[in-house]
Short mmCIF file of C-alpha atoms in Angstrom, two decimals:
data_model
loop_
_atom_site.label_atom_id
_atom_site.label_comp_id
_atom_site.label_asym_id
_atom_site.label_seq_id
_atom_site.Cartn_x
_atom_site.Cartn_y
_atom_site.Cartn_z
CA ALA A 542 -36.70 53.18 35.99
CA GLN A 543 -38.35 49.96 36.98
CA LYS A 544 -42.00 49.44 36.15
CA VAL A 545 -44.46 46.55 36.38
CA THR A 546 -47.78 46.52 34.55
CA GLN A 547 -50.62 44.17 35.35
CA ALA A 548 -53.24 45.16 32.83
CA GLN A 549 -55.97 42.92 34.22
CA THR A 550 -57.57 44.65 37.18
CA GLU A 551 -60.10 41.93 37.95
CA ILE A 552 -60.76 38.43 36.63
CA SER A 553 -63.67 36.19 37.49
CA VAL A 554 -63.75 32.49 36.63
CA VAL A 555 -65.71 29.42 37.55
CA GLU A 556 -64.03 26.71 39.57
CA LYS A 557 -61.91 24.26 37.54
CA GLU A 558 -61.27 26.77 34.77
CA ASP A 559 -57.68 27.64 33.88
CA VAL A 560 -56.72 31.29 34.25
CA THR A 561 -53.64 33.29 33.25
CA LEU A 562 -52.55 36.47 34.98
CA ASP A 563 -50.44 38.77 32.83
CA CYS A 564 -47.36 40.70 33.93
CA VAL A 565 -45.24 42.99 31.77
CA TYR A 566 -42.16 44.69 33.15
CA GLU A 567 -39.74 47.43 32.16
CA THR A 568 -36.11 47.67 33.18
CA ARG A 569 -32.79 48.71 31.70
CA ASP A 570 -30.87 46.28 33.88
CA THR A 571 -29.46 43.06 32.51
CA THR A 572 -29.64 41.41 35.91
CA TYR A 573 -32.96 41.51 37.70
CA TYR A 574 -35.43 39.34 39.57
CA LEU A 575 -39.13 38.81 39.09
CA PHE A 576 -41.57 37.72 41.79
CA TRP A 577 -45.19 36.78 42.22
CA TYR A 578 -47.05 37.32 45.50
CA LYS A 579 -50.54 36.32 46.57
CA GLN A 580 -52.64 38.51 48.89
CA PRO A 581 -55.71 36.66 50.16
CA PRO A 582 -58.56 38.51 51.89
CA SER A 583 -56.71 38.16 55.19
CA GLY A 584 -54.22 40.71 53.84
CA GLU A 585 -50.83 39.06 54.25
CA LEU A 586 -48.64 38.99 51.16
CA VAL A 587 -47.47 35.44 50.46
CA PHE A 588 -44.40 34.79 48.34
CA LEU A 589 -45.06 32.38 45.46
CA ILE A 590 -42.05 32.39 43.14
CA ARG A 591 -38.81 34.16 42.22
CA ARG A 592 -37.14 34.08 38.82
CA ASN A 593 -33.83 35.67 37.83
CA SER A 594 -33.25 37.27 34.45
CA PHE A 595 -30.80 34.61 33.31
CA ASP A 596 -33.17 31.72 33.80
CA GLU A 597 -35.93 31.62 31.22
CA GLN A 598 -37.04 28.11 32.00
CA ASN A 599 -40.70 27.89 32.76
CA GLU A 600 -41.62 26.54 36.15
CA ILE A 601 -44.46 24.39 37.36
CA SER A 602 -45.50 23.88 40.96
CA GLY A 603 -48.62 21.82 41.33
CA ARG A 604 -51.47 23.73 39.70
CA TYR A 605 -49.31 26.85 39.30
CA SER A 606 -47.03 27.56 36.36
CA TRP A 607 -45.03 30.56 35.25
CA ASN A 608 -43.99 31.59 31.75
CA PHE A 609 -41.01 33.97 31.61
CA GLN A 610 -40.23 35.49 28.19
CA LYS A 611 -37.51 38.12 28.00
CA SER A 612 -38.31 38.83 24.36
CA THR A 613 -41.67 40.27 25.37
CA SER A 614 -40.66 41.34 28.92
CA SER A 615 -43.42 39.21 30.35
CA PHE A 616 -43.72 36.92 33.34
CA ASN A 617 -47.19 35.41 33.22
CA PHE A 618 -48.77 33.20 35.86
CA THR A 619 -51.24 30.40 35.08
CA ILE A 620 -53.45 28.58 37.55
CA THR A 621 -54.75 25.28 36.22
CA ALA A 622 -58.07 23.89 37.45
CA SER A 623 -58.71 26.91 39.65
CA GLN A 624 -60.24 26.51 43.10
CA VAL A 625 -62.21 28.86 45.32
CA VAL A 626 -59.19 29.11 47.64
CA ASP A 627 -57.23 30.69 44.79
CA SER A 628 -59.38 33.81 45.14
CA ALA A 629 -56.99 36.62 46.04
CA VAL A 630 -55.15 39.60 44.66
CA TYR A 631 -51.99 38.57 42.85
CA PHE A 632 -49.02 40.91 42.51
CA CYS A 633 -46.11 40.73 40.13
CA ALA A 634 -42.93 42.49 41.28
CA LEU A 635 -39.49 43.42 39.94
CA ARG A 636 -36.20 43.93 41.71
CA ARG A 637 -32.83 45.07 40.42
CA GLY A 638 -29.97 42.63 40.66
CA SER A 639 -27.72 45.21 42.24
CA GLY A 640 -27.96 48.64 43.76
CA SER A 641 -31.30 49.51 45.26
CA GLU A 642 -32.93 46.45 46.69
CA LYS A 643 -36.50 47.65 46.76
CA LEU A 644 -39.21 45.52 45.19
CA VAL A 645 -41.37 47.37 42.68
CA PHE A 646 -44.90 46.02 42.53
CA GLY A 647 -47.60 46.12 39.90
CA LYS A 648 -51.11 47.22 40.85
CA GLY A 649 -52.28 43.65 41.18
CA THR A 650 -54.97 41.47 39.62
CA LYS A 651 -57.94 40.50 41.73
CA LEU A 652 -58.95 36.92 40.95
CA THR A 653 -62.34 35.62 41.99
CA VAL A 654 -63.02 31.92 41.60
CA ASN A 655 -66.70 31.12 41.86
CA PRO A 656 -68.00 27.69 42.88
CA GLY B 476 -44.30 32.64 65.76
CA ALA B 477 -41.63 32.69 63.10
CA GLY B 478 -43.12 35.34 60.84
CA VAL B 479 -42.88 39.11 60.65
CA SER B 480 -44.90 40.71 63.43
CA GLN B 481 -46.45 44.16 63.19
CA THR B 482 -48.16 46.10 65.95
CA PRO B 483 -50.70 47.47 66.31
CA SER B 484 -52.84 45.74 63.71
CA ASN B 485 -55.13 48.76 63.60
CA LYS B 486 -54.53 52.37 64.57
CA VAL B 487 -57.03 55.19 64.47
CA THR B 488 -55.69 58.67 65.10
CA GLU B 489 -56.77 62.25 64.67
CA LYS B 490 -55.34 64.53 62.07
CA GLY B 491 -52.24 66.25 63.35
CA LYS B 492 -51.28 63.56 65.85
CA TYR B 493 -48.05 61.56 65.98
CA VAL B 494 -48.03 57.78 65.47
CA GLU B 495 -45.51 54.98 65.75
CA LEU B 496 -45.82 51.65 63.98
CA ARG B 497 -43.68 48.73 65.06
CA CYS B 498 -42.19 45.86 63.08
CA ASP B 499 -40.48 42.77 64.47
CA PRO B 500 -38.75 40.92 61.61
CA ILE B 501 -37.98 37.25 61.24
CA SER B 502 -35.08 36.38 63.53
CA GLY B 503 -31.75 36.62 61.73
CA HIS B 504 -33.04 38.62 58.79
CA THR B 505 -30.68 41.52 58.15
CA ALA B 506 -32.82 43.40 55.64
CA LEU B 507 -36.06 45.14 56.62
CA TYR B 508 -38.50 47.06 54.43
CA TRP B 509 -41.47 49.34 54.93
CA TYR B 510 -44.18 49.60 52.30
CA ARG B 511 -47.51 51.42 52.17
CA GLN B 512 -50.56 50.01 50.45
CA SER B 513 -53.62 52.06 49.61
CA LEU B 514 -56.93 50.47 48.70
CA GLY B 515 -56.82 48.82 45.29
CA GLN B 516 -53.14 49.54 44.78
CA GLY B 517 -49.93 47.57 44.95
CA PRO B 518 -47.50 48.07 47.82
CA GLU B 519 -45.49 51.26 47.51
CA PHE B 520 -41.89 51.26 48.76
CA LEU B 521 -41.01 53.60 51.61
CA ILE B 522 -37.63 52.64 53.11
CA TYR B 523 -35.17 49.76 53.32
CA PHE B 524 -32.72 48.93 56.13
CA GLN B 525 -29.65 46.75 55.91
CA GLY B 526 -28.71 46.17 59.53
CA THR B 527 -29.12 49.39 61.48
CA GLY B 528 -28.71 51.81 58.61
CA ALA B 529 -31.25 53.03 56.10
CA ALA B 530 -29.84 51.83 52.77
CA ASP B 531 -32.59 53.46 50.71
CA ASP B 532 -35.15 55.95 51.99
CA SER B 533 -36.13 57.29 48.60
CA GLY B 534 -39.75 56.25 49.04
CA LEU B 535 -40.50 58.32 52.14
CA PRO B 536 -43.07 60.85 50.88
CA ASN B 537 -41.91 63.81 52.99
CA ASP B 538 -40.11 64.76 56.17
CA ARG B 539 -43.09 63.85 58.34
CA PHE B 540 -42.12 60.22 57.85
CA PHE B 541 -39.13 58.72 59.62
CA ALA B 542 -38.02 55.19 60.47
CA VAL B 543 -35.40 53.72 62.76
CA ARG B 544 -33.86 50.34 63.44
CA PRO B 545 -31.41 51.07 66.27
CA GLU B 546 -30.27 47.53 67.05
CA GLY B 547 -30.66 45.97 63.64
CA SER B 548 -33.78 44.05 64.53
CA VAL B 549 -37.05 45.78 65.49
CA SER B 550 -37.97 48.83 63.43
CA THR B 551 -40.33 51.71 64.12
CA LEU B 552 -41.99 53.84 61.46
CA LYS B 553 -42.84 57.27 62.82
CA ILE B 554 -45.31 59.68 61.26
CA GLN B 555 -45.58 63.24 62.54
CA ARG B 556 -48.53 65.59 62.07
CA THR B 557 -50.62 62.90 60.44
CA GLU B 558 -52.87 63.82 57.53
CA ARG B 559 -55.96 62.06 56.21
CA GLY B 560 -53.98 61.10 53.10
CA ASP B 561 -51.67 59.01 55.30
CA SER B 562 -54.50 56.51 55.82
CA ALA B 563 -53.36 53.18 54.38
CA VAL B 564 -52.05 49.76 55.36
CA TYR B 565 -48.40 49.95 56.33
CA LEU B 566 -46.57 46.73 55.55
CA CYS B 567 -43.27 45.57 56.93
CA ALA B 568 -41.14 42.85 55.34
CA SER B 569 -37.82 41.23 56.02
CA SER B 570 -35.40 39.10 54.05
CA SER B 571 -32.34 37.10 54.89
CA SER B 572 -30.14 39.47 52.92
CA GLY B 573 -30.51 42.49 50.74
CA THR B 574 -29.40 40.73 47.58
CA GLY B 575 -31.75 40.64 44.64
CA GLY B 576 -32.81 37.02 44.85
CA SER B 577 -33.88 36.92 48.48
CA PRO B 578 -37.67 36.98 48.73
CA LEU B 579 -39.36 39.42 51.08
CA HIS B 580 -41.51 37.96 53.82
CA PHE B 581 -44.34 40.29 54.80
CA GLY B 582 -46.23 40.88 58.01
CA ASN B 583 -49.99 41.35 58.21
CA GLY B 584 -49.66 45.11 58.22
CA THR B 585 -50.92 47.98 60.35
CA ARG B 586 -54.09 49.63 59.10
CA LEU B 587 -53.76 53.34 59.85
CA THR B 588 -56.85 55.53 59.75
CA VAL B 589 -56.47 59.27 60.17
CA THR B 590 -59.75 60.99 61.00
#
């Protein structure tokens, strides 16, 4: 069975602080995909990044970076120099590489960035 | 617009009534998904279509829930004999294919309230 755990329910930081959102996953598949989505107060889920299980290179996109470690089954997300506009609920999700194509989501981490 | 469109944005209905929720995916996207999101939770998978057929309906909670996609584009989620526990935001998403790496693009959701 596929499972995603986001242990941090809520995080509150002050603007310009760095913050890391944790994601731990469980799967028996050798091929799988990991995703991060952002859900701002408006409600729409916004795709941020996809990573496949064979690519453990970390990725940086502006102030966002992702650390994928298969050894610990983790796919953590760091926001550098956080801004108020980063306030949202962030979801980590897992998808099998074959078979059922559903995306399995974690419960999300609510990030509040205070000015 | 080029995004996933869901109507209505809000629906209030009485317990026991029948409701239909509509999803218009991104043009050309063959895969379509329905999810349900309760307050403070991550999206929960309901059903996935590849073209006109339901490829995976394992997430439908019971036989009161049904979804169709007759022409491989617009989809309708149908809920019979609604119950107060059905109250949630119903999210629709589409992707360019059903393969593991294709990200899902979500609509703004339909907020269903059963009184």
